[in-house]
JSON list of C-alpha atoms in Angstrom, two decimals:
[
{"chain": "Z", "resi": 124, "resn": "MET", "atom": "CA", "xyz": [-0.27, 0.48, 0.31]},
{"chain": "Z", "resi": 125, "resn": "SER", "atom": "CA", "xyz": [1.28, 3.52, -0.38]},
{"chain": "Z", "resi": 126, "resn": "ILE", "atom": "CA", "xyz": [1.94, 6.09, 1.33]},
{"chain": "Z", "resi": 127, "resn": "VAL", "atom": "CA", "xyz": [-0.78, 8.59, -0.47]},
{"chain": "Z", "resi": 128, "resn": "THR", "atom": "CA", "xyz": [-2.90, 4.85, -0.32]},
{"chain": "Z", "resi": 129, "resn": "GLN", "atom": "CA", "xyz": [-2.19, 5.28, 3.92]},
{"chain": "Z", "resi": 130, "resn": "LEU", "atom": "CA", "xyz": [-3.17, 9.20, 4.56]},
{"chain": "Z", "resi": 131, "resn": "GLN", "atom": "CA", "xyz": [-5.89, 9.10, 1.84]},
{"chain": "Z", "resi": 132, "resn": "THR", "atom": "CA", "xyz": [-7.36, 5.87, 4.35]},
{"chain": "Z", "resi": 133, "resn": "VAL", "atom": "CA", "xyz": [-6.48, 7.75, 7.36]},
{"chain": "Z", "resi": 134, "resn": "LEU", "atom": "CA", "xyz": [-7.84, 11.40, 6.23]},
{"chain": "Z", "resi": 135, "resn": "ALA", "atom": "CA", "xyz": [-11.01, 8.92, 5.27]},
{"chain": "Z", "resi": 136, "resn": "MET", "atom": "CA", "xyz": [-11.45, 7.60, 8.41]},
{"chain": "Z", "resi": 137, "resn": "SER", "atom": "CA", "xyz": [-10.59, 10.95, 10.85]},
{"chain": "Z", "resi": 138, "resn": "THR", "atom": "CA", "xyz": [-14.07, 11.37, 8.84]},
{"chain": "Z", "resi": 139, "resn": "CYS", "atom": "CA", "xyz": [-15.19, 8.61, 9.71]},
{"chain": "Z", "resi": 140, "resn": "GLY", "atom": "CA", "xyz": [-14.67, 8.86, 13.79]},
{"chain": "Z", "resi": 141, "resn": "ALA", "atom": "CA", "xyz": [-15.54, 12.94, 13.17]},
{"chain": "Z", "resi": 142, "resn": "LEU", "atom": "CA", "xyz": [-19.30, 11.84, 11.78]},
{"chain": "Z", "resi": 143, "resn": "MET", "atom": "CA", "xyz": [-19.76, 8.89, 14.19]},
{"chain": "Z", "resi": 144, "resn": "GLY", "atom": "CA", "xyz": [-18.77, 11.46, 16.57]},
{"chain": "Z", "resi": 145, "resn": "ILE", "atom": "CA", "xyz": [-22.29, 13.49, 15.56]},
{"chain": "Z", "resi": 146, "resn": "GLY", "atom": "CA", "xyz": [-24.25, 10.78, 14.49]},
{"chain": "Z", "resi": 147, "resn": "PHE", "atom": "CA", "xyz": [-23.44, 9.78, 18.58]},
{"chain": "Z", "resi": 148, "resn": "ASP", "atom": "CA", "xyz": [-25.03, 13.15, 19.56]},
{"chain": "Z", "resi": 149, "resn": "THR", "atom": "CA", "xyz": [-27.50, 13.36, 17.21]},
{"chain": "Z", "resi": 150, "resn": "TYR", "atom": "CA", "xyz": [-28.91, 9.62, 18.21]},
{"chain": "Z", "resi": 151, "resn": "HIS", "atom": "CA", "xyz": [-28.58, 10.68, 21.95]},
{"chain": "Z", "resi": 152, "resn": "VAL", "atom": "CA", "xyz": [-29.64, 14.02, 21.71]},
{"chain": "Z", "resi": 153, "resn": "PHE", "atom": "CA", "xyz": [-32.97, 12.47, 20.25]},
{"chain": "Z", "resi": 154, "resn": "LYS", "atom": "CA", "xyz": [-32.90, 9.88, 22.12]},
{"chain": "Z", "resi": 155, "resn": "GLY", "atom": "CA", "xyz": [-32.90, 12.45, 25.32]},
{"chain": "Z", "resi": 156, "resn": "LYS", "atom": "CA", "xyz": [-36.55, 13.30, 23.80]},
{"chain": "Z", "resi": 157, "resn": "SER", "atom": "CA", "xyz": [-37.96, 10.59, 23.24]},
{"chain": "Z", "resi": 158, "resn": "ARG", "atom": "CA", "xyz": [-39.46, 8.32, 26.09]},
{"chain": "Z", "resi": 159, "resn": "LEU", "atom": "CA", "xyz": [-38.69, 4.72, 25.19]},
{"chain": "Z", "resi": 160, "resn": "PRO", "atom": "CA", "xyz": [-38.39, 1.81, 27.32]},
{"chain": "Z", "resi": 161, "resn": "LEU", "atom": "CA", "xyz": [-35.01, 0.91, 28.20]},
{"chain": "Z", "resi": 162, "resn": "TRP", "atom": "CA", "xyz": [-35.57, -2.35, 25.88]},
{"chain": "Z", "resi": 163, "resn": "ILE", "atom": "CA", "xyz": [-35.84, -0.40, 23.10]},
{"chain": "Z", "resi": 164, "resn": "VAL", "atom": "CA", "xyz": [-33.28, 2.18, 23.46]},
{"chain": "Z", "resi": 165, "resn": "PHE", "atom": "CA", "xyz": [-30.75, -1.16, 24.23]},
{"chain": "Z", "resi": 166, "resn": "ILE", "atom": "CA", "xyz": [-31.80, -2.20, 20.79]},
{"chain": "Z", "resi": 167, "resn": "PHE", "atom": "CA", "xyz": [-31.20, 1.49, 19.02]},
{"chain": "Z", "resi": 168, "resn": "ASP", "atom": "CA", "xyz": [-28.16, 0.97, 20.98]},
{"chain": "Z", "resi": 169, "resn": "ILE", "atom": "CA", "xyz": [-27.44, -2.12, 18.75]},
{"chain": "Z", "resi": 170, "resn": "LEU", "atom": "CA", "xyz": [-28.78, -0.40, 15.53]},
{"chain": "Z", "resi": 171, "resn": "PHE", "atom": "CA", "xyz": [-26.14, 2.17, 15.91]},
{"chain": "Z", "resi": 172, "resn": "TRP", "atom": "CA", "xyz": [-22.73, 0.66, 16.53]},
{"chain": "Z", "resi": 173, "resn": "VAL", "atom": "CA", "xyz": [-23.52, -1.97, 13.80]},
{"chain": "Z", "resi": 174, "resn": "GLY", "atom": "CA", "xyz": [-24.67, 0.66, 11.39]},
{"chain": "Z", "resi": 175, "resn": "SER", "atom": "CA", "xyz": [-21.58, 2.68, 12.02]},
{"chain": "Z", "resi": 176, "resn": "MET", "atom": "CA", "xyz": [-19.59, -0.52, 11.67]},
{"chain": "Z", "resi": 177, "resn": "GLY", "atom": "CA", "xyz": [-21.13, -1.11, 8.25]},
{"chain": "Z", "resi": 178, "resn": "ALA", "atom": "CA", "xyz": [-20.88, 2.46, 6.95]},
{"chain": "Z", "resi": 179, "resn": "VAL", "atom": "CA", "xyz": [-17.31, 2.50, 8.42]},
{"chain": "Z", "resi": 180, "resn": "PHE", "atom": "CA", "xyz": [-16.04, -0.53, 6.51]},
{"chain": "Z", "resi": 181, "resn": "TYR", "atom": "CA", "xyz": [-18.02, 0.45, 3.44]},
{"chain": "Z", "resi": 182, "resn": "ILE", "atom": "CA", "xyz": [-15.66, 3.74, 3.15]},
{"chain": "Z", "resi": 183, "resn": "LEU", "atom": "CA", "xyz": [-12.88, 1.64, 4.09]},
{"chain": "Z", "resi": 184, "resn": "LEU", "atom": "CA", "xyz": [-13.74, -0.93, 0.96]},
{"chain": "Z", "resi": 185, "resn": "LYS", "atom": "CA", "xyz": [-14.10, 2.16, -1.07]},
{"chain": "Z", "resi": 186, "resn": "VAL", "atom": "CA", "xyz": [-10.69, 4.03, -0.04]},
{"chain": "Z", "resi": 187, "resn": "ASN", "atom": "CA", "xyz": [-8.50, 0.76, -0.01]},
{"chain": "Z", "resi": 188, "resn": "ASP", "atom": "CA", "xyz": [-9.88, -1.98, -0.78]},
{"chain": "Z", "resi": 189, "resn": "GLY", "atom": "CA", "xyz": [-10.96, -3.14, 2.99]},
{"chain": "Z", "resi": 190, "resn": "VAL", "atom": "CA", "xyz": [-7.47, -3.73, 3.87]},
{"chain": "Z", "resi": 191, "resn": "ILE", "atom": "CA", "xyz": [-7.67, -3.23, 8.40]},
{"chain": "Z", "resi": 192, "resn": "ARG", "atom": "CA", "xyz": [-4.83, -1.98, 9.72]},
{"chain": "Z", "resi": 193, "resn": "PHE", "atom": "CA", "xyz": [-3.32, 0.23, 12.57]},
{"chain": "Z", "resi": 194, "resn": "PRO", "atom": "CA", "xyz": [-3.51, 3.41, 11.31]},
{"chain": "Z", "resi": 195, "resn": "ILE", "atom": "CA", "xyz": [-7.11, 2.85, 10.40]},
{"chain": "Z", "resi": 196, "resn": "PHE", "atom": "CA", "xyz": [-8.53, 2.71, 14.20]},
{"chain": "Z", "resi": 197, "resn": "PHE", "atom": "CA", "xyz": [-6.17, 5.85, 14.41]},
{"chain": "Z", "resi": 198, "resn": "GLY", "atom": "CA", "xyz": [-7.75, 7.59, 12.68]},
{"chain": "Z", "resi": 199, "resn": "MET", "atom": "CA", "xyz": [-11.13, 6.84, 13.88]},
{"chain": "Z", "resi": 200, "resn": "ILE", "atom": "CA", "xyz": [-9.89, 7.78, 16.91]},
{"chain": "Z", "resi": 201, "resn": "PHE", "atom": "CA", "xyz": [-8.59, 10.98, 15.98]},
{"chain": "Z", "resi": 202, "resn": "GLY", "atom": "CA", "xyz": [-11.46, 12.68, 14.25]},
{"chain": "Z", "resi": 203, "resn": "ALA", "atom": "CA", "xyz": [-13.89, 11.15, 16.88]},
{"chain": "Z", "resi": 204, "resn": "TRP", "atom": "CA", "xyz": [-12.17, 12.77, 20.16]},
{"chain": "Z", "resi": 205, "resn": "LEU", "atom": "CA", "xyz": [-11.22, 16.38, 17.44]},
{"chain": "Z", "resi": 206, "resn": "TYR", "atom": "CA", "xyz": [-14.50, 16.49, 17.27]},
{"chain": "Z", "resi": 207, "resn": "PHE", "atom": "CA", "xyz": [-16.24, 16.01, 20.48]},
{"chain": "Z", "resi": 208, "resn": "LEU", "atom": "CA", "xyz": [-12.62, 17.97, 21.37]},
{"chain": "Z", "resi": 209, "resn": "ILE", "atom": "CA", "xyz": [-13.73, 21.04, 19.33]},
{"chain": "Z", "resi": 210, "resn": "GLY", "atom": "CA", "xyz": [-17.52, 20.57, 17.94]},
{"chain": "Z", "resi": 211, "resn": "SER", "atom": "CA", "xyz": [-19.61, 18.90, 19.97]},
{"chain": "Z", "resi": 212, "resn": "LYS", "atom": "CA", "xyz": [-21.16, 21.10, 22.66]},
{"chain": "Z", "resi": 213, "resn": "LYS", "atom": "CA", "xyz": [-21.45, 23.49, 19.82]},
{"chain": "Z", "resi": 214, "resn": "TYR", "atom": "CA", "xyz": [-23.35, 20.81, 16.82]},
{"chain": "Z", "resi": 215, "resn": "ILE", "atom": "CA", "xyz": [-25.54, 19.85, 19.98]},
{"chain": "Z", "resi": 216, "resn": "HIS", "atom": "CA", "xyz": [-26.62, 23.53, 21.33]},
{"chain": "Z", "resi": 217, "resn": "PHE", "atom": "CA", "xyz": [-27.50, 23.89, 16.62]},
{"chain": "Z", "resi": 218, "resn": "LEU", "atom": "CA", "xyz": [-29.32, 20.45, 16.86]},
{"chain": "Z", "resi": 219, "resn": "HIS", "atom": "CA", "xyz": [-31.15, 21.50, 19.01]},
{"chain": "Z", "resi": 220, "resn": "ARG", "atom": "CA", "xyz": [-31.77, 25.39, 18.07]},
{"chain": "Z", "resi": 221, "resn": "VAL", "atom": "CA", "xyz": [-32.79, 23.23, 15.04]},
{"chain": "Z", "resi": 222, "resn": "ILE", "atom": "CA", "xyz": [-35.51, 20.84, 16.46]},
{"chain": "Z", "resi": 223, "resn": "LYS", "atom": "CA", "xyz": [-36.99, 23.87, 18.27]},
{"chain": "Z", "resi": 224, "resn": "PHE", "atom": "CA", "xyz": [-37.11, 25.37, 15.01]},
{"chain": "Z", "resi": 225, "resn": "CYS", "atom": "CA", "xyz": [-38.72, 22.30, 12.96]},
{"chain": "Z", "resi": 226, "resn": "GLN", "atom": "CA", "xyz": [-41.03, 21.93, 16.27]},
{"chain": "Z", "resi": 227, "resn": "TRP", "atom": "CA", "xyz": [-42.12, 25.82, 15.73]},
{"chain": "Z", "resi": 228, "resn": "LEU", "atom": "CA", "xyz": [-42.88, 24.88, 11.98]},
{"chain": "Z", "resi": 229, "resn": "TYR", "atom": "CA", "xyz": [-45.31, 21.81, 12.83]},
{"chain": "Z", "resi": 230, "resn": "ARG", "atom": "CA", "xyz": [-47.14, 23.77, 14.65]},
{"chain": "Z", "resi": 231, "resn": "THR", "atom": "CA", "xyz": [-47.03, 27.38, 12.35]},
{"chain": "Z", "resi": 232, "resn": "ILE", "atom": "CA", "xyz": [-48.41, 25.14, 9.15]},
{"chain": "Z", "resi": 233, "resn": "ILE", "atom": "CA", "xyz": [-50.71, 22.95, 11.87]},
{"chain": "Z", "resi": 234, "resn": "GLN", "atom": "CA", "xyz": [-52.38, 26.37, 12.63]},
{"chain": "Z", "resi": 235, "resn": "ILE", "atom": "CA", "xyz": [-52.15, 27.45, 8.66]},
{"chain": "Z", "resi": 236, "resn": "ILE", "atom": "CA", "xyz": [-54.03, 24.65, 7.80]},
{"chain": "Z", "resi": 237, "resn": "ASP", "atom": "CA", "xyz": [-56.28, 24.77, 10.72]},
{"chain": "Z", "resi": 238, "resn": "THR", "atom": "CA", "xyz": [-57.18, 28.52, 9.86]},
{"chain": "Z", "resi": 239, "resn": "LEU", "atom": "CA", "xyz": [-57.41, 28.16, 6.27]},
{"chain": "Z", "resi": 240, "resn": "VAL", "atom": "CA", "xyz": [-58.84, 24.18, 5.91]},
{"chain": "Z", "resi": 241, "resn": "VAL", "atom": "CA", "xyz": [-60.33, 23.41, 9.21]},
{"chain": "Z", "resi": 242, "resn": "ARG", "atom": "CA", "xyz": [-62.05, 26.18, 10.27]},
{"chain": "Z", "resi": 243, "resn": "PRO", "atom": "CA", "xyz": [-64.11, 26.62, 7.04]},
{"chain": "Z", "resi": 244, "resn": "VAL", "atom": "CA", "xyz": [-65.29, 23.83, 6.64]},
{"chain": "Z", "resi": 245, "resn": "LEU", "atom": "CA", "xyz": [-66.95, 23.64, 9.93]},
{"chain": "Z", "resi": 246, "resn": "PHE", "atom": "CA", "xyz": [-67.96, 26.88, 9.44]},
{"chain": "Z", "resi": 247, "resn": "LEU", "atom": "CA", "xyz": [-69.84, 25.85, 6.41]},
{"chain": "Z", "resi": 248, "resn": "TYR", "atom": "CA", "xyz": [-70.88, 22.25, 8.16]},
{"chain": "Z", "resi": 249, "resn": "ARG", "atom": "CA", "xyz": [-72.79, 24.90, 11.05]},
{"chain": "Z", "resi": 250, "resn": "VAL", "atom": "CA", "xyz": [-73.79, 26.88, 8.31]},
{"chain": "Z", "resi": 251, "resn": "ILE", "atom": "CA", "xyz": [-75.63, 23.94, 6.15]},
{"chain": "Z", "resi": 252, "resn": "LEU", "atom": "CA", "xyz": [-76.75, 22.54, 9.65]},
{"chain": "Z", "resi": 253, "resn": "MET", "atom": "CA", "xyz": [-78.16, 25.57, 10.65]},
{"chain": "Z", "resi": 254, "resn": "LEU", "atom": "CA", "xyz": [-80.09, 25.70, 7.46]},
{"chain": "Z", "resi": 255, "resn": "LEU", "atom": "CA", "xyz": [-81.47, 22.29, 7.43]},
{"chain": "Z", "resi": 256, "resn": "ALA", "atom": "CA", "xyz": [-83.09, 22.97, 11.10]},
{"chain": "Z", "resi": 257, "resn": "PHE", "atom": "CA", "xyz": [-84.56, 26.00, 9.86]},
{"chain": "Z", "resi": 258, "resn": "LEU", "atom": "CA", "xyz": [-85.70, 24.31, 7.34]},
{"chain": "Z", "resi": 259, "resn": "TYR", "atom": "CA", "xyz": [-87.05, 22.11, 8.83]},
{"chain": "Z", "resi": 260, "resn": "SER", "atom": "CA", "xyz": [-88.58, 24.01, 11.31]},
{"chain": "Z", "resi": 261, "resn": "VAL", "atom": "CA", "xyz": [-90.31, 26.10, 8.09]},
{"chain": "Z", "resi": 262, "resn": "LEU", "atom": "CA", "xyz": [-91.18, 22.48, 6.85]},
{"chain": "Z", "resi": 263, "resn": "LEU", "atom": "CA", "xyz": [-92.61, 21.45, 10.46]},
{"chain": "Z", "resi": 264, "resn": "ALA", "atom": "CA", "xyz": [-94.55, 24.97, 11.16]},
{"chain": "Z", "resi": 265, "resn": "ILE", "atom": "CA", "xyz": [-96.20, 24.90, 7.29]},
{"chain": "Z", "resi": 266, "resn": "ALA", "atom": "CA", "xyz": [-96.90, 21.10, 8.55]},
{"chain": "Z", "resi": 267, "resn": "GLY", "atom": "CA", "xyz": [-99.33, 22.05, 11.76]},
{"chain": "Z", "resi": 268, "resn": "PHE", "atom": "CA", "xyz": [-100.92, 24.64, 9.82]},
{"chain": "Z", "resi": 269, "resn": "LEU", "atom": "CA", "xyz": [-102.23, 21.94, 6.67]},
{"chain": "Z", "resi": 270, "resn": "TRP", "atom": "CA", "xyz": [-103.22, 19.79, 10.29]},
{"chain": "Z", "resi": 271, "resn": "LYS", "atom": "CA", "xyz": [-104.92, 22.37, 12.31]},
{"chain": "Z", "resi": 272, "resn": "VAL", "atom": "CA", "xyz": [-106.97, 23.76, 8.55]},
{"chain": "Z", "resi": 273, "resn": "THR", "atom": "CA", "xyz": [-107.55, 19.97, 7.91]},
{"chain": "Z", "resi": 274, "resn": "ARG", "atom": "CA", "xyz": [-109.31, 19.68, 11.15]},
{"chain": "Z", "resi": 275, "resn": "PHE", "atom": "CA", "xyz": [-111.12, 23.12, 11.07]},
{"chain": "Z", "resi": 276, "resn": "VAL", "atom": "CA", "xyz": [-112.29, 21.74, 7.77]},
{"chain": "Z", "resi": 277, "resn": "ILE", "atom": "CA", "xyz": [-113.15, 18.05, 8.55]},
{"chain": "Z", "resi": 278, "resn": "SER", "atom": "CA", "xyz": [-114.55, 19.07, 11.99]},
{"chain": "Z", "resi": 279, "resn": "PRO", "atom": "CA", "xyz": [-118.39, 18.83, 10.94]},
{"chain": "Z", "resi": 280, "resn": "PHE", "atom": "CA", "xyz": [-117.80, 15.32, 10.29]},
{"chain": "Z", "resi": 281, "resn": "ALA", "atom": "CA", "xyz": [-116.10, 14.24, 12.63]},
{"chain": "Z", "resi": 282, "resn": "LYS", "atom": "CA", "xyz": [-119.59, 15.66, 14.70]},
{"chain": "Z", "resi": 283, "resn": "TRP", "atom": "CA", "xyz": [-121.07, 14.29, 12.69]},
{"chain": "Z", "resi": 284, "resn": "GLY", "atom": "CA", "xyz": [-118.86, 10.74, 12.88]},
{"chain": "Z", "resi": 285, "resn": "GLN", "atom": "CA", "xyz": [-119.06, 10.80, 16.76]},
{"chain": "Z", "resi": 286, "resn": "VAL", "atom": "CA", "xyz": [-123.19, 11.42, 16.90]},
{"chain": "Z", "resi": 287, "resn": "LEU", "atom": "CA", "xyz": [-123.26, 8.34, 14.41]},
{"chain": "Z", "resi": 288, "resn": "GLY", "atom": "CA", "xyz": [-121.14, 6.59, 16.51]},
{"chain": "Z", "resi": 289, "resn": "LYS", "atom": "CA", "xyz": [-123.73, 7.99, 19.96]},
{"chain": "Z", "resi": 290, "resn": "LYS", "atom": "CA", "xyz": [-126.40, 7.31, 17.99]},
{"chain": "Z", "resi": 291, "resn": "MET", "atom": "CA", "xyz": [-125.29, 2.95, 17.14]},
{"chain": "Z", "resi": 292, "resn": "PHE", "atom": "CA", "xyz": [-123.66, 2.55, 20.69]},
{"chain": "Z", "resi": 293, "resn": "GLY", "atom": "CA", "xyz": [-125.88, 4.47, 22.90]},
{"chain": "Z", "resi": 294, "resn": "LYS", "atom": "CA", "xyz": [-122.41, 5.29, 24.68]},
{"chain": "Z", "resi": 295, "resn": "THR", "atom": "CA", "xyz": [-120.56, 8.90, 24.77]},
{"chain": "Z", "resi": 296, "resn": "THR", "atom": "CA", "xyz": [-117.32, 6.74, 24.70]},
{"chain": "Z", "resi": 297, "resn": "GLY", "atom": "CA", "xyz": [-116.99, 6.16, 21.41]},
{"chain": "Z", "resi": 298, "resn": "ILE", "atom": "CA", "xyz": [-116.36, 3.06, 18.95]},
{"chain": "Z", "resi": 299, "resn": "TRP", "atom": "CA", "xyz": [-112.38, 2.40, 19.97]},
{"chain": "Z", "resi": 300, "resn": "THR", "atom": "CA", "xyz": [-112.79, 2.46, 23.83]},
{"chain": "Z", "resi": 301, "resn": "ASN", "atom": "CA", "xyz": [-116.72, 0.38, 22.99]},
{"chain": "Z", "resi": 302, "resn": "TRP", "atom": "CA", "xyz": [-113.96, -2.69, 21.12]},
{"chain": "Z", "resi": 303, "resn": "LYS", "atom": "CA", "xyz": [-111.53, -2.14, 23.92]},
{"chain": "Z", "resi": 304, "resn": "ASN", "atom": "CA", "xyz": [-114.16, -2.57, 26.35]},
{"chain": "Z", "resi": 305, "resn": "TRP", "atom": "CA", "xyz": [-115.43, -5.29, 24.83]},
{"chain": "Z", "resi": 306, "resn": "PHE", "atom": "CA", "xyz": [-112.58, -7.38, 23.96]},
{"chain": "Z", "resi": 307, "resn": "HIS", "atom": "CA", "xyz": [-111.32, -6.88, 27.55]},
{"chain": "Z", "resi": 308, "resn": "SER", "atom": "CA", "xyz": [-114.49, -7.83, 29.23]},
{"chain": "Z", "resi": 309, "resn": "LYS", "atom": "CA", "xyz": [-114.32, -11.17, 27.17]},
{"chain": "Z", "resi": 310, "resn": "ARG", "atom": "CA", "xyz": [-110.66, -12.15, 28.49]},
{"chain": "Z", "resi": 311, "resn": "LYS", "atom": "CA", "xyz": [-112.41, -11.55, 32.77]},
{"chain": "Z", "resi": 312, "resn": "ARG", "atom": "CA", "xyz": [-115.10, -14.30, 31.05]},
{"chain": "Z", "resi": 313, "resn": "GLU", "atom": "CA", "xyz": [-112.59, -16.50, 30.64]}
]
């Protein structure tokens, strides 16, 4: 392996170490914000480290055909150490700001959708319900009026029917009451 390839490998592994540090901080910030059970956190930890190893080995394959030597580990440790020494606190602060911005953006989009879509649809729904309730009450009023008119027009015939019923049965109770009394009297006899 030539010197140039070894330097490329050390630089690539230093970059991988720094990127693993960034990934580690990102993972811990999101893990701290979530309320996950410990067994799921354990599984995510394993997945993070396996994914990191896979990414490092893929880059190692691209840079020097997967040859593993001591400078590779030195480069990774150096890159991670340099990141944690210089950029970790700044990156975590930046990441918290990005998360707050994303939360603000999400709330703003939800408010815009609520204002422009949901509230007008609810308003139209309420207006339609009020119109239907108004039409229903108008129809009930018209039907009640027609019923009173019909009853008024038919009332002389109803009185004539009552008089005829009284003459037929000789009682003032009416036809249906007579039928009911007659039916119940048969039951009592049995």
